[in-house]
CSV table of C-alpha atoms in Angstrom, one decimal:
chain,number,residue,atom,x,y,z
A,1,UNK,CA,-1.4,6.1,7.4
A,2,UNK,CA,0.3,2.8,7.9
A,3,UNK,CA,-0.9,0.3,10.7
A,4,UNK,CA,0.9,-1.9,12.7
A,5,UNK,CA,3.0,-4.1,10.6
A,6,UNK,CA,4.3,-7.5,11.0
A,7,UNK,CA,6.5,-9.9,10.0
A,8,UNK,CA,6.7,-12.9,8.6
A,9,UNK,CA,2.5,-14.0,8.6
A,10,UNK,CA,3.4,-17.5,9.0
A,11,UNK,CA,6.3,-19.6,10.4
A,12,UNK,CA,7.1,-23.4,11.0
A,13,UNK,CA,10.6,-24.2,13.0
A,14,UNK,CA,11.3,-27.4,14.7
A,15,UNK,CA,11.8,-27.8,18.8
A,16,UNK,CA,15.5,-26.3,19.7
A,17,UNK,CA,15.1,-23.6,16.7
A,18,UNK,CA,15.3,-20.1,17.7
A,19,UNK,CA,12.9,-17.3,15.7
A,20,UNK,CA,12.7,-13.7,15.0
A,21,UNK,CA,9.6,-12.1,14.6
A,22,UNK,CA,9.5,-8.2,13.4
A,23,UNK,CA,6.9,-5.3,14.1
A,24,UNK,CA,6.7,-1.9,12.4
A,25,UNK,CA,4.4,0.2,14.9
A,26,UNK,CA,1.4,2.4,13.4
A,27,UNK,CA,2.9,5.6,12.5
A,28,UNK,CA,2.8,8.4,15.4
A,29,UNK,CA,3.3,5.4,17.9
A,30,UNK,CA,6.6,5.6,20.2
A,31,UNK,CA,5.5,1.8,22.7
A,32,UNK,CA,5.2,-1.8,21.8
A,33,UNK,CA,3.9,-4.9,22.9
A,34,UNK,CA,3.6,-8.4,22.3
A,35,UNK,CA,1.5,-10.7,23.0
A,36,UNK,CA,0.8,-14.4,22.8
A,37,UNK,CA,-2.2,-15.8,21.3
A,38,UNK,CA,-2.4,-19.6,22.0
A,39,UNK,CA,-5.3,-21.4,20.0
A,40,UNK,CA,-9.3,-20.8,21.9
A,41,UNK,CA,-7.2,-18.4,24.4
A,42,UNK,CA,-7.2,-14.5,24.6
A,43,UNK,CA,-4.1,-12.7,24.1
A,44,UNK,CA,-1.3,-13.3,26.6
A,45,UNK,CA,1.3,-9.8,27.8
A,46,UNK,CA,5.0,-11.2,27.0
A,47,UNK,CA,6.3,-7.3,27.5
A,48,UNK,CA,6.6,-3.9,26.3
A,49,UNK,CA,9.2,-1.7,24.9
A,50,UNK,CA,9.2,2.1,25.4
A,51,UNK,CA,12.5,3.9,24.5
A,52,UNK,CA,14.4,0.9,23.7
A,53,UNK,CA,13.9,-0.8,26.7
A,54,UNK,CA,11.9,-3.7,28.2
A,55,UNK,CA,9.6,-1.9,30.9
A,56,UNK,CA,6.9,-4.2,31.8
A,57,UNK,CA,7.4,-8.1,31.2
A,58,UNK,CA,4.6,-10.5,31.5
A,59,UNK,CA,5.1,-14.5,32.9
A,60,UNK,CA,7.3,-15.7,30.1
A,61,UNK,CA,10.5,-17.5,30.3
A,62,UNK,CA,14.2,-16.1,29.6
A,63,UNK,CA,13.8,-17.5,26.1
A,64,UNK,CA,11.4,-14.9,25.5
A,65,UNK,CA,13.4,-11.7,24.5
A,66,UNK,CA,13.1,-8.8,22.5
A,67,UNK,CA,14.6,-5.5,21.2
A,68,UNK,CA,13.5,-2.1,20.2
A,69,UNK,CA,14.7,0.1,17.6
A,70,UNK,CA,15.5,3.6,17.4
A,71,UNK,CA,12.7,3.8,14.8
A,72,UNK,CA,10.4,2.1,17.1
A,73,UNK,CA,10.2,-1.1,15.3
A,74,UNK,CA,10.5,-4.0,17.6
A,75,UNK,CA,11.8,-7.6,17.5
A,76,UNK,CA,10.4,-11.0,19.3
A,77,UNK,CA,12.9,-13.6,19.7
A,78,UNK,CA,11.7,-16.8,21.1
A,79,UNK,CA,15.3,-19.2,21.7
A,80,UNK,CA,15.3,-23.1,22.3
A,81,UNK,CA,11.3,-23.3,20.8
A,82,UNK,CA,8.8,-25.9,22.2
A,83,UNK,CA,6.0,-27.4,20.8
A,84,UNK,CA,3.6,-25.2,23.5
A,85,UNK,CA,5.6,-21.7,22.3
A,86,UNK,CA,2.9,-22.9,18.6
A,87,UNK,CA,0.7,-19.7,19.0
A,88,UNK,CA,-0.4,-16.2,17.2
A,89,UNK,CA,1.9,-13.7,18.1
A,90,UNK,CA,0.6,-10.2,18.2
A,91,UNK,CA,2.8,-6.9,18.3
A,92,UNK,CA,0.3,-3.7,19.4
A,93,UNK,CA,1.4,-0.2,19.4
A,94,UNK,CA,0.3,2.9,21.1
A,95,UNK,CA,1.5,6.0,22.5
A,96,UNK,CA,3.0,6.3,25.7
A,97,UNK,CA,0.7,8.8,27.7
A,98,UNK,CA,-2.3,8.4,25.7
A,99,UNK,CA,-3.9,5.5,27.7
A,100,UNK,CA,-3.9,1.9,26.8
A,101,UNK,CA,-5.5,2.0,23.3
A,102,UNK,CA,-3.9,-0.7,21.8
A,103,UNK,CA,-3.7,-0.9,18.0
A,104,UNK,CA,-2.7,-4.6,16.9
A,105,UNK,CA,-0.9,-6.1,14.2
A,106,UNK,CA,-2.4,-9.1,12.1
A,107,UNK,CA,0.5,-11.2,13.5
A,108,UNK,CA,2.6,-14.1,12.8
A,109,UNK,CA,1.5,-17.3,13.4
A,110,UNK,CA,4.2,-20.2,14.6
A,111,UNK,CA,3.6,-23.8,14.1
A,112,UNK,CA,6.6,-25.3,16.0
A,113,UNK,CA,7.2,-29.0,15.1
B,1,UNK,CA,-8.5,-17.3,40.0
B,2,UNK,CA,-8.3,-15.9,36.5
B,3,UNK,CA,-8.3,-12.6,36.5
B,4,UNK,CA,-10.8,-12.3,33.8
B,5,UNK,CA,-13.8,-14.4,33.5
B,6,UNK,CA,-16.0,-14.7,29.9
B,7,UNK,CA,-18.8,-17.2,29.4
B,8,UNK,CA,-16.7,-18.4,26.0
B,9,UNK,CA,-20.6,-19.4,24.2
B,10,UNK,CA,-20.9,-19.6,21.3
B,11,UNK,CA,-24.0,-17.2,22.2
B,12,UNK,CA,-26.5,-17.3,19.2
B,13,UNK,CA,-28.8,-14.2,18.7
B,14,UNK,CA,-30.8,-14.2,15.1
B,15,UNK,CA,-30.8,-10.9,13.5
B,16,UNK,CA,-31.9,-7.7,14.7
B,17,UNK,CA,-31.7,-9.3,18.4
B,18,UNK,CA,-29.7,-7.7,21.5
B,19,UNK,CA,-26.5,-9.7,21.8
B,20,UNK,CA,-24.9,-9.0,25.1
B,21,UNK,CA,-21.8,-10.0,26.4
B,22,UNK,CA,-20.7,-10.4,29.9
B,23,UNK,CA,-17.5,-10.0,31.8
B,24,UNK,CA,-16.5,-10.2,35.6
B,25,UNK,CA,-12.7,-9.7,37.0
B,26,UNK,CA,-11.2,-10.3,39.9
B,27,UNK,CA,-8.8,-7.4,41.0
B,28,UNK,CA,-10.8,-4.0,42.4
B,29,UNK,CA,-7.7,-2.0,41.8
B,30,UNK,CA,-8.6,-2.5,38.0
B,31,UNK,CA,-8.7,1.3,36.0
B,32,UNK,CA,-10.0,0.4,32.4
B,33,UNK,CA,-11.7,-1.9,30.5
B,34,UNK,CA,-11.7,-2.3,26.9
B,35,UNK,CA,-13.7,-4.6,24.2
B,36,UNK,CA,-12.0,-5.7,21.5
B,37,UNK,CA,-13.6,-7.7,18.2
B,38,UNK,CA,-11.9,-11.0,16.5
B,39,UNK,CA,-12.9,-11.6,13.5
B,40,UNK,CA,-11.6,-15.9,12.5
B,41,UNK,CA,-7.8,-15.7,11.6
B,42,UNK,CA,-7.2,-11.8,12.4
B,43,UNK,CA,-6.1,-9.6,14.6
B,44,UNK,CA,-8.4,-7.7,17.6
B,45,UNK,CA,-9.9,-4.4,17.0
B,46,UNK,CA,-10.8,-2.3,20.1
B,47,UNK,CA,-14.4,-1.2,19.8
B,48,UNK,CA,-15.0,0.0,23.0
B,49,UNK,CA,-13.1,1.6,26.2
B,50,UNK,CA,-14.6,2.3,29.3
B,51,UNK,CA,-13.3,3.9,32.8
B,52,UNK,CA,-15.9,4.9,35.0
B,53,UNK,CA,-19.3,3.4,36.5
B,54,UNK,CA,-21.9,3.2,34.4
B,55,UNK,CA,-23.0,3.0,30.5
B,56,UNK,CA,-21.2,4.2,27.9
B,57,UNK,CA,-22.9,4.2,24.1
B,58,UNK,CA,-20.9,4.0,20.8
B,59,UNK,CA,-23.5,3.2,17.7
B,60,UNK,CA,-25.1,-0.1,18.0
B,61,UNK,CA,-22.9,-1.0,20.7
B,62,UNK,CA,-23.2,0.2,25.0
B,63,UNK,CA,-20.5,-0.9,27.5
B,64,UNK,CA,-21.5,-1.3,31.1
B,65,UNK,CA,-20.0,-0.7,34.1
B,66,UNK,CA,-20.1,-1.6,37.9
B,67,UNK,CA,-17.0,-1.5,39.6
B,68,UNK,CA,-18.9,-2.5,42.6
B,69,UNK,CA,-19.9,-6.0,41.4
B,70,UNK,CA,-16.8,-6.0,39.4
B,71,UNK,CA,-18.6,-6.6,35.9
B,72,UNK,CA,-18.4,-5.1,33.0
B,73,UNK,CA,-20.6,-5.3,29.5
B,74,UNK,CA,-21.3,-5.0,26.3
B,75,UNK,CA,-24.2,-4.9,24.3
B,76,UNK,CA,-24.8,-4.8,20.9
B,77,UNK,CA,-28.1,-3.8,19.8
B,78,UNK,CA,-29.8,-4.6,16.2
B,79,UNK,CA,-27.4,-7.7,15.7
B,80,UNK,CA,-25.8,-8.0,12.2
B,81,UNK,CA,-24.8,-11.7,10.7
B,82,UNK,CA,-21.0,-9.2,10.3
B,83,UNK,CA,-21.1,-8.9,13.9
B,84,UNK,CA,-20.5,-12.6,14.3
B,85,UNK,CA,-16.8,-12.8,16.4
B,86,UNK,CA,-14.8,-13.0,19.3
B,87,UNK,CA,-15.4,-10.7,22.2
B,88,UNK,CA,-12.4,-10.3,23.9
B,89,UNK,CA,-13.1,-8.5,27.3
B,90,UNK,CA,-10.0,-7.0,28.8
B,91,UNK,CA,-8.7,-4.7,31.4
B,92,UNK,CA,-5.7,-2.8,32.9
B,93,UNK,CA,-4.9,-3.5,36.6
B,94,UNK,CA,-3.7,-1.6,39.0
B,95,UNK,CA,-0.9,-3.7,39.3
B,96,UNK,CA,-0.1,-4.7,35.3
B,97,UNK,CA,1.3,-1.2,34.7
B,98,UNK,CA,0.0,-0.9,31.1
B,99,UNK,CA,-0.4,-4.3,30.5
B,100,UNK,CA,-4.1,-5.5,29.4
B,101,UNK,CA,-5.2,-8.9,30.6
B,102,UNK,CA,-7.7,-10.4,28.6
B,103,UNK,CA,-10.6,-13.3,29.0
B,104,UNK,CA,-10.9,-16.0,26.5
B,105,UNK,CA,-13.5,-14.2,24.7
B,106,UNK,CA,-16.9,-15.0,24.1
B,107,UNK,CA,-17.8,-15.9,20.5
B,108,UNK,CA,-21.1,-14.6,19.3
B,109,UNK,CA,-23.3,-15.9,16.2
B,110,UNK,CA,-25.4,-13.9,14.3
B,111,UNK,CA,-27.8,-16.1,12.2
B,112,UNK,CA,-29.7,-14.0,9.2
């Protein structure tokens, strides 16, 4: 049984640069989310997807978007990167209804330059 | 006010000690509380969930309780040197939809 899945591990882009991170939920999980893990911090809510659509969004920017997939997959695209956006990004899945039993990825981690 | 609140240590217990780990949160509306584990460089693990007063035991490990003084616990009896993490203390408000909020985490060291 497959966990959650993410992609790439590690990525460096310069200020201005947009990035796409990916996210393959554990199988049997329909909701995503992602969260921001700056450096000494806990994990920070950026938003959720359930049914292909952004249901709960945390206190991040417009640059902060993201996408799900009919196969539940999920994207994280971060547009017009600063040097504060450097952090661990987590995707978690879980099943909608079950509670909030979050099951995380081992996420990608962005240097921005 | 943050909304969660963890003493960030390090707390150092030698081996075989009770390690216990305190949390304290500002919103009363709050439903559930979770503990998750960080190992250095990966990903959190929930270890424990808990939704109603009290204690709640799992192994080596009991969460606590007390919606009252808004605190919640964990403790980890019989400490292991593979215990040695992040404690990440977090919870689902009654107003972050599904949302979990998290502390900082409390790093705990295990010394054999």
């Amino acid at each position: 049984d497959a966990g959650v899945t993410q992609s790439p591990t590690h990525l460096i882009k310069t200020r201005g640069q947009q990035v796409t991170l990916r996210c393959s939920p554990k199988s049997g999980h329909d909701t995503v989310s992602w969260y921001q893990q700056a450096l000494g911090q806990g994990p920070q809510f950026i938003f959720q997807y359930y049914e292909e659509e952004e249901r709960q969004r945390g206190n991040f920017p417009d640059r902060f978007s993201g996408h799900q997939f009919p196969n539940y997959s999920s994207e994280l695209n971060v547009n017009a990167l600063l040097l504060g956006d450097s952090a661990l990004y987590l995707c978690a899945s879980s099943l909608r209804g079950t509670g909030e039993k979050l099951f995380f990825g081992s996420g990608t981690q962005l240097s921005v330059l | 006010q943050k909304e969660v609140e963890q003493n960030s240590g390090p707390l150092s217990v030698p081996e075989g000690a009770i390690a216990s780990l305190n949390c304290t949160y500002s919103d009363r509306g709050s439903q559930s509380f979770f503990w998750y584990r960080q190992y250095s460089g990966k990903s959190p693990e929930l270890i424990m969930s808990i939704y109603s007063n009290g204690d709640k035991e799992d192994g080596r490990f009991t969460a606590q309780l007390n919606k009252a003084s808004q605190y919640v616990s964990l403790l980890i009896r019989d400490s292991q040197p593979s215990d040695s993490a992040t404690y990440l203390c977090a919870l689902r408000a009654n107003q972050a939809g599904t949302a979990l909020i998290f502390g900082k985490g409390t790093t705990l060291s295990v010394s054999s």
